[in-house]
Short mmCIF file of C-alpha atoms and ligand atoms in Angstrom, two decimals:
data_model
loop_
_atom_site.label_atom_id
_atom_site.label_comp_id
_atom_site.label_asym_id
_atom_site.label_seq_id
_atom_site.Cartn_x
_atom_site.Cartn_y
_atom_site.Cartn_z
CA MET A 1 0.00 0.00 0.00
CA LYS A 2 1.25 3.47 -0.93
CA ASN A 3 1.94 5.89 1.93
CA LYS A 4 -0.80 8.49 2.31
CA LEU A 5 -0.81 12.04 3.60
CA ILE A 6 -4.26 13.25 4.70
CA ILE A 7 -4.68 17.00 4.87
CA PRO A 8 -7.95 17.85 6.65
CA HIS A 9 -9.15 21.21 7.92
CA ARG A 10 -9.29 20.02 11.52
CA ILE A 11 -8.30 16.90 13.47
CA VAL A 12 -10.40 15.85 16.47
CA THR A 13 -7.91 13.44 18.00
CA VAL A 14 -9.82 12.10 21.07
CA ASP A 15 -6.41 11.67 22.69
CA PRO A 16 -6.23 11.83 26.53
CA ASN A 17 -6.15 15.67 26.36
CA ASN A 18 -8.90 15.87 23.72
CA THR A 19 -6.50 17.75 21.48
CA ILE A 20 -7.93 19.43 18.40
CA LEU A 21 -5.46 20.35 15.68
CA LEU A 22 -5.66 22.82 12.79
CA ASN A 23 -3.10 23.05 9.99
CA HIS A 24 -1.81 19.51 10.52
CA ALA A 25 -1.51 16.47 8.27
CA VAL A 26 -1.72 12.78 9.14
CA GLU A 27 0.62 10.35 7.45
CA ILE A 28 -0.47 6.75 7.03
CA VAL A 29 2.11 4.03 6.46
CA ASP A 30 1.09 0.35 6.22
CA GLY A 31 -2.40 1.16 7.45
CA LYS A 32 -1.16 2.90 10.60
CA ILE A 33 -0.82 6.51 11.69
CA GLU A 34 2.90 7.15 11.26
CA ARG A 35 3.04 10.88 12.01
CA ILE A 36 0.80 13.84 12.79
CA VAL A 37 2.73 16.86 11.55
CA PRO A 38 2.27 20.64 11.35
CA LEU A 39 1.71 21.56 7.70
CA LYS A 40 4.43 24.23 7.90
CA ASP A 41 7.01 21.48 8.56
CA GLU A 42 5.98 19.35 5.59
CA ASN A 43 7.24 19.81 2.06
CA ILE A 44 4.02 18.65 0.43
CA SER A 45 5.08 19.13 -3.19
CA GLU A 46 7.88 16.59 -2.59
CA TYR A 47 5.81 14.07 -0.64
CA ASP A 48 6.55 10.57 -1.88
CA GLY A 49 3.07 9.03 -1.69
CA GLU A 50 -0.59 9.78 -2.19
CA ILE A 51 -1.91 13.14 -1.00
CA LEU A 52 -5.52 13.17 0.18
CA ASN A 53 -6.57 16.77 0.22
CA TYR A 54 -9.65 17.24 2.39
CA GLN A 55 -9.11 20.82 3.46
CA ASN A 56 -12.80 21.50 4.12
CA TYR A 57 -13.36 18.40 6.24
CA THR A 58 -12.99 17.45 9.90
CA LEU A 59 -11.04 14.26 10.60
CA ILE A 60 -12.34 12.08 13.46
CA PRO A 61 -11.68 8.50 14.59
CA GLY A 62 -14.16 5.98 13.13
CA PHE A 63 -17.12 5.28 15.39
CA ILE A 64 -17.16 2.09 17.43
CA GLN A 65 -20.49 0.43 18.23
CA THR A 66 -20.61 -2.32 20.82
CA HIS A 67 -24.03 -3.88 20.15
CA ILE A 68 -25.40 -4.60 16.65
CA HIS A 69 -27.57 -7.35 15.06
CA LEU A 70 -26.66 -7.42 11.35
CA CYS A 71 -29.01 -10.36 10.77
CA GLN A 72 -31.98 -8.12 11.60
CA THR A 73 -31.35 -5.33 9.07
CA LEU A 74 -33.74 -6.93 6.57
CA PHE A 75 -36.58 -6.55 9.11
CA ARG A 76 -36.34 -2.76 9.47
CA GLY A 77 -39.86 -1.34 9.63
CA PHE A 78 -41.44 -4.78 10.04
CA ALA A 79 -41.60 -4.89 13.85
CA ASP A 80 -42.58 -1.43 15.01
CA ASP A 81 -44.24 -0.14 18.16
CA LEU A 82 -44.02 -3.29 20.27
CA GLU A 83 -42.46 -4.07 23.65
CA LEU A 84 -39.60 -6.59 23.85
CA PHE A 85 -41.48 -9.88 24.37
CA ASP A 86 -44.10 -9.20 21.67
CA TRP A 87 -41.39 -7.85 19.38
CA LEU A 88 -39.38 -11.07 19.78
CA GLN A 89 -42.28 -13.54 19.84
CA LYS A 90 -44.45 -12.13 17.04
CA LYS A 91 -41.78 -10.77 14.74
CA ILE A 92 -38.06 -11.18 15.32
CA PHE A 93 -37.87 -14.85 16.35
CA PRO A 94 -40.05 -16.03 13.43
CA TYR A 95 -38.07 -13.83 11.02
CA GLU A 96 -34.62 -14.92 12.26
CA ASN A 97 -35.79 -18.54 12.32
CA SER A 98 -36.71 -18.23 8.61
CA HIS A 99 -33.34 -16.92 7.45
CA THR A 100 -31.67 -18.84 4.63
CA LYS A 101 -28.02 -18.26 3.78
CA ASN A 102 -29.12 -15.90 1.01
CA SER A 103 -31.52 -13.81 3.10
CA LEU A 104 -28.93 -13.60 5.86
CA ARG A 105 -26.30 -12.40 3.40
CA ALA A 106 -28.69 -9.75 2.06
CA SER A 107 -29.42 -8.54 5.60
CA VAL A 108 -25.76 -8.42 6.59
CA ARG A 109 -24.77 -6.49 3.47
CA LEU A 110 -27.51 -3.90 4.05
CA GLY A 111 -26.28 -3.52 7.62
CA LEU A 112 -22.63 -3.19 6.66
CA ASN A 113 -23.47 -0.57 4.04
CA ASP A 114 -25.45 1.34 6.65
CA LEU A 115 -22.60 1.18 9.17
CA ILE A 116 -19.92 2.26 6.69
CA THR A 117 -21.93 5.20 5.36
CA GLY A 118 -22.59 6.32 8.95
CA GLY A 119 -18.88 6.34 9.79
CA THR A 120 -18.78 3.21 11.95
CA THR A 121 -15.52 1.33 11.44
CA THR A 122 -15.61 -1.19 14.32
CA PHE A 123 -18.49 -2.99 15.97
CA LEU A 124 -19.58 -5.97 18.03
CA ASP A 125 -22.28 -8.06 16.36
CA MET A 126 -24.57 -10.57 18.04
CA GLY A 127 -24.99 -12.83 15.03
CA THR A 128 -27.83 -15.30 14.61
CA LEU A 129 -28.45 -18.93 15.53
CA ARG A 130 -27.65 -20.59 12.19
CA HIS A 131 -25.44 -19.95 9.12
CA GLN A 132 -23.01 -17.74 11.10
CA GLU A 133 -20.27 -18.39 8.52
CA ILE A 134 -22.17 -16.08 6.14
CA ILE A 135 -21.76 -13.17 8.57
CA PHE A 136 -18.03 -13.84 8.87
CA GLU A 137 -17.61 -14.11 5.09
CA GLU A 138 -19.28 -10.74 4.64
CA LEU A 139 -17.31 -9.12 7.46
CA ILE A 140 -14.10 -10.28 5.87
CA SER A 141 -14.97 -9.08 2.38
CA SER A 142 -16.32 -5.71 3.59
CA GLY A 143 -13.04 -4.84 5.36
CA LEU A 144 -14.76 -3.66 8.55
CA ARG A 145 -13.23 -4.32 11.96
CA ALA A 146 -15.59 -6.46 14.02
CA PHE A 147 -16.16 -8.90 16.81
CA ALA A 148 -18.96 -11.34 16.00
CA GLY A 149 -20.35 -14.69 17.05
CA ASN A 150 -23.40 -16.88 16.52
CA CYS A 151 -26.34 -16.01 18.74
CA MET A 152 -26.63 -19.06 21.00
CA MET A 153 -30.08 -20.38 21.98
CA ASP A 154 -30.80 -23.80 23.50
CA ARG A 155 -34.30 -23.01 24.82
CA ASN A 156 -37.05 -20.62 23.77
CA GLU A 157 -40.41 -20.48 25.52
CA LEU A 158 -41.55 -17.49 23.45
CA TYR A 159 -41.06 -19.30 20.12
CA PRO A 160 -39.99 -22.91 20.73
CA GLU A 161 -38.92 -23.82 17.19
CA PHE A 162 -36.20 -21.18 17.22
CA CYS A 163 -33.46 -22.93 19.20
CA GLU A 164 -31.06 -25.86 18.88
CA THR A 165 -29.72 -28.38 21.40
CA THR A 166 -27.08 -27.40 23.94
CA ASP A 167 -24.55 -29.71 22.29
CA TRP A 168 -25.27 -28.30 18.83
CA ASN A 169 -24.79 -24.75 20.15
CA LEU A 170 -21.52 -25.60 21.89
CA LYS A 171 -20.03 -27.57 19.02
CA SER A 172 -20.98 -25.17 16.23
CA THR A 173 -19.78 -22.20 18.29
CA TYR A 174 -16.41 -23.83 18.90
CA ASP A 175 -16.06 -24.65 15.19
CA TRP A 176 -16.93 -21.09 14.09
CA ALA A 177 -14.59 -19.62 16.70
CA LYS A 178 -11.78 -21.90 15.46
CA SER A 179 -12.38 -20.86 11.85
CA PHE A 180 -12.85 -17.12 12.32
CA HIS A 181 -11.29 -15.82 15.56
CA ASP A 182 -8.43 -13.48 14.69
CA SER A 183 -9.05 -13.75 10.96
CA ASN A 184 -8.66 -11.14 8.20
CA ASN A 185 -5.36 -9.88 9.57
CA GLY A 186 -6.75 -9.66 13.11
CA LYS A 187 -9.61 -7.37 12.01
CA VAL A 188 -12.24 -10.04 12.72
CA LYS A 189 -12.42 -11.57 16.18
CA PHE A 190 -14.87 -13.83 17.95
CA GLY A 191 -17.49 -12.52 20.36
CA PHE A 192 -19.24 -15.44 22.07
CA ALA A 193 -22.91 -14.47 22.08
CA PRO A 194 -25.39 -16.43 24.21
CA ARG A 195 -28.54 -14.36 23.50
CA PHE A 196 -30.00 -13.83 27.00
CA VAL A 197 -30.98 -15.83 30.09
CA LEU A 198 -34.38 -16.69 28.62
CA SER A 199 -32.83 -18.47 25.63
CA CYS A 200 -29.82 -20.08 27.33
CA SER A 201 -29.53 -22.93 29.82
CA GLU A 202 -27.10 -22.55 32.70
CA LYS A 203 -24.94 -25.28 31.19
CA LEU A 204 -24.74 -23.36 27.91
CA LEU A 205 -23.73 -20.12 29.64
CA ILE A 206 -21.10 -21.77 31.86
CA GLU A 207 -19.55 -23.92 29.13
CA THR A 208 -19.46 -20.99 26.72
CA LYS A 209 -17.55 -18.95 29.29
CA GLU A 210 -15.13 -21.88 29.68
CA MET A 211 -14.67 -21.96 25.89
CA THR A 212 -13.54 -18.33 25.75
CA LYS A 213 -10.27 -19.43 27.40
CA ASP A 214 -9.23 -21.17 24.17
CA PHE A 215 -9.59 -17.90 22.25
CA PRO A 216 -7.53 -15.09 23.83
CA GLY A 217 -8.83 -11.64 22.90
CA SER A 218 -12.38 -12.89 22.34
CA LEU A 219 -15.41 -11.39 24.12
CA PHE A 220 -18.47 -12.71 25.95
CA HIS A 221 -21.51 -10.75 24.77
CA THR A 222 -25.12 -11.04 25.96
CA HIS A 223 -28.27 -9.03 26.73
CA SER A 224 -29.05 -8.18 30.34
CA SER A 225 -31.73 -6.34 32.32
CA GLU A 226 -33.35 -4.71 29.30
CA ASN A 227 -37.04 -5.05 30.11
CA LYS A 228 -39.06 -5.30 33.34
CA ALA A 229 -40.91 -8.47 32.29
CA GLU A 230 -37.59 -10.04 31.28
CA VAL A 231 -36.05 -9.24 34.68
CA GLU A 232 -39.11 -10.63 36.44
CA THR A 233 -38.94 -13.86 34.42
CA VAL A 234 -35.24 -14.24 35.21
CA ARG A 235 -36.07 -13.71 38.90
CA LYS A 236 -38.74 -16.44 38.76
CA MET A 237 -36.42 -18.85 36.93
CA THR A 238 -33.28 -18.30 39.00
CA GLY A 239 -34.38 -16.59 42.23
CA LYS A 240 -31.94 -13.80 41.38
CA GLU A 241 -31.65 -10.48 39.59
CA ASN A 242 -30.16 -10.80 36.10
CA VAL A 243 -26.65 -9.48 36.85
CA GLU A 244 -26.63 -11.23 40.22
CA TYR A 245 -27.41 -14.50 38.40
CA PHE A 246 -24.62 -13.95 35.87
CA ASP A 247 -22.23 -13.28 38.76
CA SER A 248 -23.33 -16.44 40.60
CA ILE A 249 -22.45 -18.63 37.58
CA GLY A 250 -19.12 -16.91 36.98
CA ILE A 251 -19.65 -15.33 33.58
CA LEU A 252 -18.78 -11.74 34.53
CA TYR A 253 -15.23 -10.69 33.76
CA SER A 254 -13.43 -7.86 31.98
CA HIS A 255 -14.33 -9.27 28.54
CA THR A 256 -18.08 -9.46 29.25
CA VAL A 257 -20.11 -6.93 27.26
CA LEU A 258 -23.69 -6.61 28.53
CA ALA A 259 -26.18 -4.88 26.25
CA HIS A 260 -28.73 -2.56 27.89
CA CYS A 261 -28.34 -2.85 31.72
CA ILE A 262 -31.41 -0.69 32.37
CA HIS A 263 -33.09 -2.36 35.34
CA LEU A 264 -30.29 -2.82 37.87
CA ASN A 265 -30.25 -2.43 41.64
CA ASP A 266 -27.33 -0.81 43.52
CA LYS A 267 -25.77 -4.17 44.30
CA GLU A 268 -25.76 -5.13 40.63
CA VAL A 269 -24.08 -1.84 39.68
CA LYS A 270 -21.35 -2.63 42.22
CA THR A 271 -21.06 -6.13 40.76
CA LEU A 272 -20.52 -4.71 37.26
CA LYS A 273 -17.80 -2.44 38.61
CA LYS A 274 -16.11 -5.17 40.66
CA ASN A 275 -15.89 -7.43 37.60
CA SER A 276 -14.91 -4.68 35.09
CA VAL A 277 -17.93 -5.55 32.97
CA ARG A 278 -18.60 -3.43 29.88
CA VAL A 279 -22.06 -1.89 29.39
CA ALA A 280 -23.27 -1.44 25.79
CA HIS A 281 -25.81 1.36 26.03
CA CYS A 282 -28.48 1.38 23.29
CA PRO A 283 -30.57 4.48 23.90
CA SER A 284 -32.62 4.51 20.67
CA SER A 285 -33.63 0.87 21.05
CA ASN A 286 -34.41 1.39 24.73
CA LEU A 287 -36.74 4.27 23.86
CA LYS A 288 -38.44 2.60 20.89
CA LEU A 289 -39.18 -0.69 22.67
CA GLY A 290 -40.24 1.35 25.72
CA SER A 291 -37.67 -0.58 27.76
CA GLY A 292 -36.53 2.30 29.97
CA ILE A 293 -33.58 4.63 30.51
CA ALA A 294 -30.29 3.22 31.80
CA ASN A 295 -28.69 5.34 34.53
CA VAL A 296 -25.59 5.95 32.42
CA PRO A 297 -24.39 9.10 34.25
CA HIS A 298 -24.28 7.01 37.45
CA TYR A 299 -22.45 4.12 35.76
CA ILE A 300 -19.86 6.53 34.36
CA LYS A 301 -19.43 8.18 37.77
CA GLU A 302 -18.85 4.73 39.25
CA GLY A 303 -16.09 4.14 36.69
CA ILE A 304 -17.98 1.47 34.73
CA SER A 305 -17.14 1.13 31.04
CA VAL A 306 -20.03 2.47 28.91
CA SER A 307 -20.08 2.55 25.11
CA LEU A 308 -22.83 2.85 22.50
CA GLY A 309 -24.69 0.55 20.11
CA ALA A 310 -27.61 0.92 17.71
CA ASP A 311 -28.82 -2.64 18.47
CA GLY A 312 -30.80 -4.04 15.49
CA ALA A 313 -32.47 -2.12 12.67
CA PRO A 314 -36.03 -3.21 13.64
CA CYS A 315 -35.80 -1.73 17.16
CA ASN A 316 -34.16 1.58 16.27
CA ASN A 317 -34.73 1.90 13.11
CA SER A 318 -31.31 3.27 12.18
CA LEU A 319 -27.77 1.96 12.61
CA SER A 320 -26.24 5.43 12.75
CA ALA A 321 -23.87 6.26 15.62
CA PHE A 322 -25.03 9.88 15.31
CA ASN A 323 -28.52 8.90 16.48
CA GLU A 324 -27.08 6.93 19.41
CA MET A 325 -24.92 9.88 20.49
CA ARG A 326 -27.82 12.31 20.24
CA HIS A 327 -30.19 10.07 22.21
CA ALA A 328 -27.53 9.12 24.79
CA ALA A 329 -27.17 12.82 25.57
CA LEU A 330 -30.77 14.00 25.35
CA ILE A 331 -32.55 11.26 27.32
CA GLN A 332 -30.53 12.00 30.47
CA LYS A 333 -31.03 15.76 30.55
CA PRO A 334 -34.62 15.86 31.88
CA ILE A 335 -33.51 13.49 34.67
CA HIS A 336 -30.00 14.68 35.54
CA GLY A 337 -30.04 18.26 34.22
CA PRO A 338 -28.72 19.80 30.99
CA THR A 339 -25.03 19.56 31.90
CA ALA A 340 -25.23 15.75 32.18
CA MET A 341 -23.86 13.77 29.23
CA ASP A 342 -22.21 16.76 27.54
CA ALA A 343 -21.25 16.47 23.88
CA LEU A 344 -17.56 15.68 24.52
CA THR A 345 -18.40 12.90 26.99
CA VAL A 346 -20.84 11.34 24.53
CA PHE A 347 -18.45 11.64 21.58
CA ARG A 348 -15.83 9.78 23.63
CA LEU A 349 -18.37 6.99 24.36
CA ALA A 350 -18.79 6.51 20.60
CA THR A 351 -15.03 6.37 19.95
CA ILE A 352 -12.31 5.69 22.53
CA GLU A 353 -14.68 4.25 25.15
CA GLY A 354 -15.95 1.79 22.54
CA ALA A 355 -12.36 0.75 21.89
CA LYS A 356 -11.74 0.29 25.62
CA ALA A 357 -14.91 -1.81 25.93
CA LEU A 358 -13.52 -4.19 23.30
CA HIS A 359 -9.93 -4.09 24.70
CA ILE A 360 -8.55 -2.61 21.48
CA GLU A 361 -7.84 0.92 22.72
CA ASN A 362 -4.17 0.51 21.85
CA GLU A 363 -5.17 0.00 18.22
CA VAL A 364 -8.18 2.25 17.48
CA GLY A 365 -10.57 4.82 18.98
CA SER A 366 -8.42 7.94 18.65
CA ILE A 367 -6.07 9.65 16.21
CA GLU A 368 -2.63 9.09 17.72
CA THR A 369 0.70 7.97 16.33
CA GLY A 370 0.97 4.18 16.09
CA LYS A 371 -2.76 3.54 15.95
CA LYS A 372 -4.53 1.97 13.00
CA ALA A 373 -5.85 4.42 10.45
CA ASP A 374 -9.59 3.87 11.02
CA LEU A 375 -10.64 7.39 10.13
CA VAL A 376 -13.70 9.37 9.07
CA LEU A 377 -13.94 12.76 7.37
CA LEU A 378 -17.01 14.89 8.06
CA ASP A 379 -18.20 17.89 6.12
CA LEU A 380 -19.28 20.24 8.89
CA GLU A 381 -19.12 23.39 6.75
CA LYS A 382 -22.87 23.32 6.18
CA ALA A 383 -25.75 25.72 6.71
CA ASP A 384 -27.28 23.36 9.30
CA GLN A 385 -24.11 23.28 11.47
CA PRO A 386 -22.67 25.93 13.82
CA LEU A 387 -21.40 28.69 11.55
CA GLN A 388 -18.12 29.01 13.35
CA LEU A 389 -16.57 25.93 14.89
CA ASP A 390 -14.22 26.11 17.86
CA ASN A 391 -12.71 23.52 20.18
CA ASP A 392 -15.93 23.17 22.19
CA ASN A 393 -18.70 23.38 19.67
CA VAL A 394 -17.07 20.98 17.23
CA TYR A 395 -18.28 18.22 19.60
CA SER A 396 -21.77 19.70 19.80
CA SER A 397 -21.80 20.01 16.03
CA ILE A 398 -21.07 16.28 15.70
CA VAL A 399 -23.33 15.06 18.55
CA TYR A 400 -26.33 17.41 18.27
CA SER A 401 -26.43 18.65 14.65
CA ALA A 402 -24.66 16.17 12.41
CA SER A 403 -25.96 12.96 10.86
CA LYS A 404 -24.67 10.36 8.42
CA GLU A 405 -25.28 12.95 5.66
CA ASN A 406 -22.13 14.71 6.88
CA VAL A 407 -19.96 11.59 6.43
CA LYS A 408 -17.85 11.95 3.28
CA VAL A 409 -14.86 9.64 3.60
CA VAL A 410 -14.28 6.48 5.64
CA MET A 411 -11.11 4.42 5.84
CA ILE A 412 -10.18 1.28 7.74
CA ASP A 413 -6.51 0.33 8.13
CA GLY A 414 -5.85 3.27 5.78
CA GLU A 415 -7.98 1.71 2.99
CA LEU A 416 -10.88 3.76 1.66
CA VAL A 417 -14.28 2.09 2.08
CA MET A 418 -16.22 5.31 1.38
CA ASP A 419 -15.18 8.31 -0.67
CA ASP A 420 -16.98 11.38 -1.96
CA GLY A 421 -20.01 10.43 0.16
CA ARG A 422 -20.34 7.06 -1.61
CA CYS A 423 -19.77 3.59 -0.21
CA LEU A 424 -17.11 1.82 -2.26
CA MET A 425 -17.87 -1.67 -0.95
CA PHE A 426 -21.49 -2.11 -2.08
CA ASP A 427 -23.80 -1.08 -4.91
CA GLU A 428 -26.78 0.33 -3.02
CA ASP A 429 -29.29 -0.27 -5.84
CA GLU A 430 -28.26 -3.91 -5.95
CA LEU A 431 -28.55 -4.22 -2.14
CA ILE A 432 -32.09 -2.84 -2.24
CA LYS A 433 -33.19 -5.00 -5.18
CA ASN A 434 -31.79 -8.21 -3.72
CA GLY A 435 -32.94 -7.29 -0.20
CA LYS A 436 -36.53 -6.84 -1.39
CA LYS A 437 -36.49 -10.22 -3.10
CA GLU A 438 -35.07 -11.98 -0.04
CA LEU A 439 -37.46 -10.20 2.34
CA ASN A 440 -40.53 -11.18 0.27
CA GLN A 441 -39.45 -14.81 0.22
CA LEU A 442 -38.63 -14.80 3.92
CA ILE A 443 -42.00 -13.37 4.93
CA LYS A 444 -43.70 -16.13 2.92
CA ARG A 445 -41.68 -18.74 4.85
CA CYS A 446 -42.71 -17.37 8.29
N1 LIG B 501 -33.09 -9.73 23.93
C1 LIG B 501 -32.95 -10.94 23.36
N2 LIG B 501 -32.83 -10.86 22.04
C2 LIG B 501 -32.90 -9.55 21.73
C3 LIG B 501 -32.81 -8.82 20.51
O1 LIG B 501 -32.66 -9.37 19.41
N3 LIG B 501 -32.91 -7.47 20.61
C4 LIG B 501 -33.09 -6.83 21.80
N4 LIG B 501 -33.18 -5.50 21.82
N5 LIG B 501 -33.16 -7.49 22.95
C5 LIG B 501 -33.07 -8.83 22.92
FE1 LIG B 502 -29.79 -6.48 21.02
#
């Protein structure tokens, strides 16, 4: 790969000092940030490499989302205005159960296109029960950085046909982890993904946790404490609160990523902290399913890792990190006051805190020398943005005013996946045409 010199208008580094640079260039060598240099020190006309001149754009680290369901993208707009159990029982479980390899591929591609065009460069996906190899194949060919794993289910009272035996779950998971953990030059890693207590036996949860030991750098990803009826059912089944139950069977550790964590008591919050558990906060999904509002300002004050995720397209209905940032900020203000969840704090949740949640903060999440060049360029010189940007309101511009429409360029490991506001990895017309065909066939199968 040729060396590249990116010349943006502004660099929002998200380094430990939240440095913002003007009149600087970023050099990329072998997919990594080699140097960040003042333009006055650089003899650009003699630069031996490719010059990427983006002098009107703001350079930011790619967004990192820590809870996504690519397999559900096809169902966007087909499961609206329901609470979690109805949403799963009447819609999502029958749909996911009806996936073929082709419909799954169509769903994953639509999701990847949506993530790339919204500036997300790394994410943690929950997968689906069957055909998980399709998700890995698509992750590898798209070039995105991701953790993913099949969504394990060995019981299902809401929709009994959508599960497989404990042994099938354990064996297929091990095989997929062996084939795909640390693949695509380390960009794709395994995230073990037992769905939630209601779809997983204790044996499945415990043996999955055991299995993670064979795959260093992998994650353990599940839903927890999302919905009041869910928490009540867990209490009836186990005699414990959801997080308390997870703690009692030994699945909480620094590589556990719990999506939602809305309905927790004080003891559970302490348990998350004690075990260095990561919370994936999904504010849009939590609002749309009417699940509740997680006490994120309190978790952050306690020093618990919090990052953001769009969840699945049918409970959001967007996969844009901009929407998650906006909602993460706004939903707390009527409760905690307008200074809570300020724009800088929220922007960090969508970047460096996401990297920390996944234990890859030495590689991505900020623009610093030695890190991988997972970078996004935003056009913020627009009539619907602040008319003069400074070091404070650049964050508010991104969190409160911007959307995926402002994303112009996206690169991963220094390779362009979006340029000129156009995704280079997929033909959108083709995705829509094929997606429609697969969706129609899938709905007939349900
Ligand atoms: N809990 C179990 N499965 C799911 C899912 O697919 N989405 C959400 N939001 N919660 C879940
Ligand atoms: Fe989810």
